[in-house]
Amino acid sequence: MPKSKSAYSVPTKKEKSDTYIFVVWVDNEAGVLARVVGLFSGRGYNIESLAVAEVDAVKNISRITIVTTGTPQVIDQIKLQLAKLVPVHKVAEFKREDKNVIFKEMALFKITGKKKKMEKCLNACKKFDLVILDETKTSKVIQITALRREIDKISKKLKPWGLISASRTGAVAMTRGAKIFN
């Protein structure tokens, strides 16, 4: 195989890619998110999910949660490069399978149809944290908080039963117990 001309490593077929979640604490100021996202896009790293919000108004800190896929070498490189960005205060990274971290997404689904059809939709969603946010005779907006794969599954299940629109957050993460992210 010819050697890549790219300055960045490209995984070979032998290297195994895994899904990782980065939690990045940054200054809450204009342009910071663009710099973080630019680090990914400029090097050809895909962002599968992105969630960002201010978490400390006094210190003016935002928390960015990024889901990406890569080899351990690529993930280490991303972590080092994120830590070098000036507005970044802290970077934590976890594999999606990490049992010490809780990962969730929230989705809003709008379903329409007759009463029986909508009841089937609601029954299909009962095992999830279901909240009805809006209800008319012919439509409902429901909120579900679950794992990403569960939201994918319920979205597919709802399509034939009247799902007309869906909106999802990116993944968010929190460590279990009293421990905080390192």
PDB file of C-alpha atoms in Angstrom:
ATOM      1  CA  MET A   1       0.000   0.000   0.000  1.00  0.00           C
ATOM      2  CA  PRO A   2       1.442   3.441  -0.910  1.00  0.00           C
ATOM      3  CA  LYS A   3       2.322   5.732   1.973  1.00  0.00           C
ATOM      4  CA  SER A   4      -0.239   8.468   2.653  1.00  0.00           C
ATOM      5  CA  LYS A   5       0.802  12.030   1.801  1.00  0.00           C
ATOM      6  CA  SER A   6      -1.390  13.334   4.640  1.00  0.00           C
ATOM      7  CA  ALA A   7       0.298  14.776   7.724  1.00  0.00           C
ATOM      8  CA  TYR A   8      -2.378  13.039   9.789  1.00  0.00           C
ATOM      9  CA  SER A   9      -2.582   9.322  10.379  1.00  0.00           C
ATOM     10  CA  VAL A  10      -5.120   7.401   8.337  1.00  0.00           C
ATOM     11  CA  PRO A  11      -6.277   4.130   9.942  1.00  0.00           C
ATOM     12  CA  THR A  12      -5.341   0.950   8.131  1.00  0.00           C
ATOM     13  CA  LYS A  13      -7.638  -2.051   7.891  1.00  0.00           C
ATOM     14  CA  LYS A  14      -5.776  -3.657  10.814  1.00  0.00           C
ATOM     15  CA  GLU A  15      -6.526  -0.784  13.206  1.00  0.00           C
ATOM     16  CA  LYS A  16      -9.854  -0.998  15.036  1.00  0.00           C
ATOM     17  CA  SER A  17     -11.959   2.137  15.380  1.00  0.00           C
ATOM     18  CA  ASP A  18     -14.178   2.645  18.421  1.00  0.00           C
ATOM     19  CA  THR A  19     -16.703   5.291  19.392  1.00  0.00           C
ATOM     20  CA  TYR A  20     -15.472   7.812  21.951  1.00  0.00           C
ATOM     21  CA  ILE A  21     -17.067  10.676  23.823  1.00  0.00           C
ATOM     22  CA  PHE A  22     -15.065  13.821  24.573  1.00  0.00           C
ATOM     23  CA  VAL A  23     -16.187  16.218  27.291  1.00  0.00           C
ATOM     24  CA  VAL A  24     -14.461  19.580  26.880  1.00  0.00           C
ATOM     25  CA  TRP A  25     -14.728  22.556  29.262  1.00  0.00           C
ATOM     26  CA  VAL A  26     -14.132  25.862  27.477  1.00  0.00           C
ATOM     27  CA  ASP A  27     -14.557  29.599  27.912  1.00  0.00           C
ATOM     28  CA  ASN A  28     -18.088  30.579  26.949  1.00  0.00           C
ATOM     29  CA  GLU A  29     -17.215  33.149  24.304  1.00  0.00           C
ATOM     30  CA  ALA A  30     -17.765  33.783  20.616  1.00  0.00           C
ATOM     31  CA  GLY A  31     -15.681  31.634  18.269  1.00  0.00           C
ATOM     32  CA  VAL A  32     -14.671  28.928  20.756  1.00  0.00           C
ATOM     33  CA  LEU A  33     -17.075  26.297  19.425  1.00  0.00           C
ATOM     34  CA  ALA A  34     -15.932  27.102  15.873  1.00  0.00           C
ATOM     35  CA  ARG A  35     -12.293  26.495  16.894  1.00  0.00           C
ATOM     36  CA  VAL A  36     -13.120  23.157  18.522  1.00  0.00           C
ATOM     37  CA  VAL A  37     -15.218  21.993  15.556  1.00  0.00           C
ATOM     38  CA  GLY A  38     -12.550  23.333  13.174  1.00  0.00           C
ATOM     39  CA  LEU A  39      -9.963  21.131  14.857  1.00  0.00           C
ATOM     40  CA  PHE A  40     -12.073  18.105  13.923  1.00  0.00           C
ATOM     41  CA  SER A  41     -13.062  19.137  10.405  1.00  0.00           C
ATOM     42  CA  GLY A  42      -9.623  20.466   9.478  1.00  0.00           C
ATOM     43  CA  ARG A  43      -8.109  17.066  10.153  1.00  0.00           C
ATOM     44  CA  GLY A  44     -10.879  14.998   8.618  1.00  0.00           C
ATOM     45  CA  TYR A  45     -12.323  13.722  11.914  1.00  0.00           C
ATOM     46  CA  ASN A  46     -16.084  13.215  11.852  1.00  0.00           C
ATOM     47  CA  ILE A  47     -18.313  14.512  14.649  1.00  0.00           C
ATOM     48  CA  GLU A  48     -21.248  12.117  15.083  1.00  0.00           C
ATOM     49  CA  SER A  49     -22.918  14.122  17.848  1.00  0.00           C
ATOM     50  CA  LEU A  50     -22.377  17.519  19.445  1.00  0.00           C
ATOM     51  CA  ALA A  51     -23.979  19.108  22.516  1.00  0.00           C
ATOM     52  CA  VAL A  52     -22.878  22.370  24.107  1.00  0.00           C
ATOM     53  CA  ALA A  53     -24.218  24.589  26.894  1.00  0.00           C
ATOM     54  CA  GLU A  54     -23.028  26.986  29.565  1.00  0.00           C
ATOM     55  CA  VAL A  55     -22.482  25.125  32.854  1.00  0.00           C
ATOM     56  CA  ASP A  56     -21.002  27.870  35.050  1.00  0.00           C
ATOM     57  CA  ALA A  57     -22.285  31.421  34.544  1.00  0.00           C
ATOM     58  CA  VAL A  58     -19.978  32.878  37.223  1.00  0.00           C
ATOM     59  CA  LYS A  59     -16.783  31.455  35.676  1.00  0.00           C
ATOM     60  CA  ASN A  60     -18.235  31.770  32.146  1.00  0.00           C
ATOM     61  CA  ILE A  61     -17.584  28.081  31.317  1.00  0.00           C
ATOM     62  CA  SER A  62     -19.365  25.952  28.710  1.00  0.00           C
ATOM     63  CA  ARG A  63     -19.239  22.196  28.383  1.00  0.00           C
ATOM     64  CA  ILE A  64     -19.004  20.579  24.954  1.00  0.00           C
ATOM     65  CA  THR A  65     -19.820  16.880  24.534  1.00  0.00           C
ATOM     66  CA  ILE A  66     -18.541  15.407  21.259  1.00  0.00           C
ATOM     67  CA  VAL A  67     -19.073  11.866  19.946  1.00  0.00           C
ATOM     68  CA  THR A  68     -16.540  10.674  17.364  1.00  0.00           C
ATOM     69  CA  THR A  69     -15.026   7.458  16.042  1.00  0.00           C
ATOM     70  CA  GLY A  70     -11.359   6.635  15.692  1.00  0.00           C
ATOM     71  CA  THR A  71      -8.447   4.390  16.511  1.00  0.00           C
ATOM     72  CA  PRO A  72      -6.792   4.810  19.920  1.00  0.00           C
ATOM     73  CA  GLN A  73      -3.933   6.667  18.186  1.00  0.00           C
ATOM     74  CA  VAL A  74      -6.322   9.129  16.502  1.00  0.00           C
ATOM     75  CA  ILE A  75      -8.287   9.635  19.738  1.00  0.00           C
ATOM     76  CA  ASP A  76      -5.070  10.383  21.663  1.00  0.00           C
ATOM     77  CA  GLN A  77      -4.096  12.883  18.960  1.00  0.00           C
ATOM     78  CA  ILE A  78      -7.502  14.611  19.158  1.00  0.00           C
ATOM     79  CA  LYS A  79      -7.276  14.812  22.968  1.00  0.00           C
ATOM     80  CA  LEU A  80      -3.791  16.367  22.829  1.00  0.00           C
ATOM     81  CA  GLN A  81      -4.830  18.871  20.163  1.00  0.00           C
ATOM     82  CA  LEU A  82      -7.995  19.852  22.066  1.00  0.00           C
ATOM     83  CA  ALA A  83      -5.965  20.458  25.231  1.00  0.00           C
ATOM     84  CA  LYS A  84      -3.674  22.847  23.294  1.00  0.00           C
ATOM     85  CA  LEU A  85      -6.520  25.167  22.279  1.00  0.00           C
ATOM     86  CA  VAL A  86      -6.323  28.378  24.347  1.00  0.00           C
ATOM     87  CA  PRO A  87      -9.949  28.554  25.563  1.00  0.00           C
ATOM     88  CA  VAL A  88      -9.962  24.861  26.644  1.00  0.00           C
ATOM     89  CA  HIS A  89      -9.724  24.303  30.412  1.00  0.00           C
ATOM     90  CA  LYS A  90     -10.104  20.525  30.607  1.00  0.00           C
ATOM     91  CA  VAL A  91     -10.623  17.516  28.307  1.00  0.00           C
ATOM     92  CA  ALA A  92     -11.985  14.100  29.317  1.00  0.00           C
ATOM     93  CA  GLU A  93     -12.476  11.176  26.934  1.00  0.00           C
ATOM     94  CA  PHE A  94     -14.344   7.887  27.306  1.00  0.00           C
ATOM     95  CA  LYS A  95     -15.249   4.877  25.217  1.00  0.00           C
ATOM     96  CA  ARG A  96     -18.982   4.583  24.617  1.00  0.00           C
ATOM     97  CA  GLU A  97     -18.973   1.209  26.422  1.00  0.00           C
ATOM     98  CA  ASP A  98     -17.507   2.688  29.631  1.00  0.00           C
ATOM     99  CA  LYS A  99     -19.765   1.444  32.463  1.00  0.00           C
ATOM    100  CA  ASN A 100     -18.623   4.257  34.796  1.00  0.00           C
ATOM    101  CA  VAL A 101     -20.203   6.903  32.585  1.00  0.00           C
ATOM    102  CA  ILE A 102     -23.890   7.524  31.817  1.00  0.00           C
ATOM    103  CA  PHE A 103     -24.604   8.589  28.234  1.00  0.00           C
ATOM    104  CA  LYS A 104     -28.055   9.814  27.174  1.00  0.00           C
ATOM    105  CA  GLU A 105     -29.793  11.620  24.339  1.00  0.00           C
ATOM    106  CA  MET A 106     -33.179  13.290  24.251  1.00  0.00           C
ATOM    107  CA  ALA A 107     -35.523  13.200  21.276  1.00  0.00           C
ATOM    108  CA  LEU A 108     -38.790  14.913  20.419  1.00  0.00           C
ATOM    109  CA  PHE A 109     -41.158  13.007  18.128  1.00  0.00           C
ATOM    110  CA  LYS A 110     -44.289  14.389  16.477  1.00  0.00           C
ATOM    111  CA  ILE A 111     -46.818  11.712  15.590  1.00  0.00           C
ATOM    112  CA  THR A 112     -50.123  12.151  13.802  1.00  0.00           C
ATOM    113  CA  GLY A 113     -53.054   9.915  13.094  1.00  0.00           C
ATOM    114  CA  LYS A 114     -56.172   8.463  14.595  1.00  0.00           C
ATOM    115  CA  LYS A 115     -56.474   7.675  18.283  1.00  0.00           C
ATOM    116  CA  LYS A 116     -55.715   3.922  17.952  1.00  0.00           C
ATOM    117  CA  LYS A 117     -52.606   4.564  15.878  1.00  0.00           C
ATOM    118  CA  MET A 118     -51.264   7.078  18.390  1.00  0.00           C
ATOM    119  CA  GLU A 119     -51.988   4.678  21.263  1.00  0.00           C
ATOM    120  CA  LYS A 120     -49.791   2.081  19.508  1.00  0.00           C
ATOM    121  CA  CYS A 121     -47.028   4.685  19.296  1.00  0.00           C
ATOM    122  CA  LEU A 122     -47.286   5.488  22.986  1.00  0.00           C
ATOM    123  CA  ASN A 123     -47.320   1.800  23.941  1.00  0.00           C
ATOM    124  CA  ALA A 124     -44.171   1.241  21.877  1.00  0.00           C
ATOM    125  CA  CYS A 125     -42.465   4.019  23.868  1.00  0.00           C
ATOM    126  CA  LYS A 126     -43.604   3.065  27.392  1.00  0.00           C
ATOM    127  CA  LYS A 127     -40.321   1.436  28.434  1.00  0.00           C
ATOM    128  CA  PHE A 128     -38.518   4.744  27.826  1.00  0.00           C
ATOM    129  CA  ASP A 129     -38.738   7.969  29.822  1.00  0.00           C
ATOM    130  CA  LEU A 130     -41.780   9.145  27.869  1.00  0.00           C
ATOM    131  CA  VAL A 131     -43.270  12.597  28.408  1.00  0.00           C
ATOM    132  CA  ILE A 132     -46.194  13.939  26.365  1.00  0.00           C
ATOM    133  CA  LEU A 133     -45.413  17.604  25.672  1.00  0.00           C
ATOM    134  CA  ASP A 134     -48.300  18.503  23.351  1.00  0.00           C
ATOM    135  CA  GLU A 135     -51.535  16.717  22.523  1.00  0.00           C
ATOM    136  CA  THR A 136     -54.411  17.355  20.125  1.00  0.00           C
ATOM    137  CA  LYS A 137     -57.076  15.045  18.707  1.00  0.00           C
ATOM    138  CA  THR A 138     -54.845  14.138  15.767  1.00  0.00           C
ATOM    139  CA  SER A 139     -51.273  14.695  16.974  1.00  0.00           C
ATOM    140  CA  LYS A 140     -48.874  14.308  19.873  1.00  0.00           C
ATOM    141  CA  VAL A 141     -45.388  15.578  20.585  1.00  0.00           C
ATOM    142  CA  ILE A 142     -43.518  13.173  22.850  1.00  0.00           C
ATOM    143  CA  GLN A 143     -40.146  13.409  24.525  1.00  0.00           C
ATOM    144  CA  ILE A 144     -37.937  10.371  25.106  1.00  0.00           C
ATOM    145  CA  THR A 145     -34.643  10.240  26.981  1.00  0.00           C
ATOM    146  CA  ALA A 146     -32.614   7.117  26.236  1.00  0.00           C
ATOM    147  CA  LEU A 147     -29.420   5.708  24.801  1.00  0.00           C
ATOM    148  CA  ARG A 148     -28.639   6.652  21.207  1.00  0.00           C
ATOM    149  CA  ARG A 149     -29.273   3.144  19.855  1.00  0.00           C
ATOM    150  CA  GLU A 150     -32.636   3.031  21.682  1.00  0.00           C
ATOM    151  CA  ILE A 151     -33.690   6.343  20.134  1.00  0.00           C
ATOM    152  CA  ASP A 152     -32.629   5.016  16.712  1.00  0.00           C
ATOM    153  CA  LYS A 153     -34.742   1.910  17.318  1.00  0.00           C
ATOM    154  CA  ILE A 154     -37.850   3.762  18.504  1.00  0.00           C
ATOM    155  CA  SER A 155     -37.583   6.225  15.608  1.00  0.00           C
ATOM    156  CA  LYS A 156     -37.684   3.343  13.100  1.00  0.00           C
ATOM    157  CA  LYS A 157     -40.560   1.743  14.991  1.00  0.00           C
ATOM    158  CA  LEU A 158     -42.645   4.949  14.977  1.00  0.00           C
ATOM    159  CA  LYS A 159     -42.311   5.712  11.245  1.00  0.00           C
ATOM    160  CA  PRO A 160     -45.096   3.396  10.047  1.00  0.00           C
ATOM    161  CA  TRP A 161     -47.334   4.554  12.916  1.00  0.00           C
ATOM    162  CA  GLY A 162     -47.441   8.230  12.021  1.00  0.00           C
ATOM    163  CA  LEU A 163     -44.072   9.777  12.874  1.00  0.00           C
ATOM    164  CA  ILE A 164     -43.898  12.979  10.820  1.00  0.00           C
ATOM    165  CA  SER A 165     -41.033  14.827  12.502  1.00  0.00           C
ATOM    166  CA  ALA A 166     -38.154  14.166  14.894  1.00  0.00           C
ATOM    167  CA  SER A 167     -35.567  16.329  16.616  1.00  0.00           C
ATOM    168  CA  ARG A 168     -32.659  15.032  18.701  1.00  0.00           C
ATOM    169  CA  THR A 169     -30.066  16.447  21.035  1.00  0.00           C
ATOM    170  CA  GLY A 170     -26.505  15.302  20.909  1.00  0.00           C
ATOM    171  CA  ALA A 171     -25.245  12.892  23.524  1.00  0.00           C
ATOM    172  CA  VAL A 172     -24.592  14.143  27.041  1.00  0.00           C
ATOM    173  CA  ALA A 173     -22.488  12.323  29.621  1.00  0.00           C
ATOM    174  CA  MET A 174     -21.959  12.187  33.386  1.00  0.00           C
ATOM    175  CA  THR A 175     -19.787   9.927  35.541  1.00  0.00           C
ATOM    176  CA  ARG A 176     -21.497   7.569  37.991  1.00  0.00           C
ATOM    177  CA  GLY A 177     -21.173   8.102  41.743  1.00  0.00           C
ATOM    178  CA  ALA A 178     -19.430  11.025  43.425  1.00  0.00           C
ATOM    179  CA  LYS A 179     -16.472  10.999  41.029  1.00  0.00           C
ATOM    180  CA  ILE A 180     -16.283  13.793  38.463  1.00  0.00           C
ATOM    181  CA  PHE A 181     -14.598  13.759  35.063  1.00  0.00           C
ATOM    182  CA  ASN A 182     -10.794  13.766  35.218  1.00  0.00           C
TER     183      ASN A 182
END
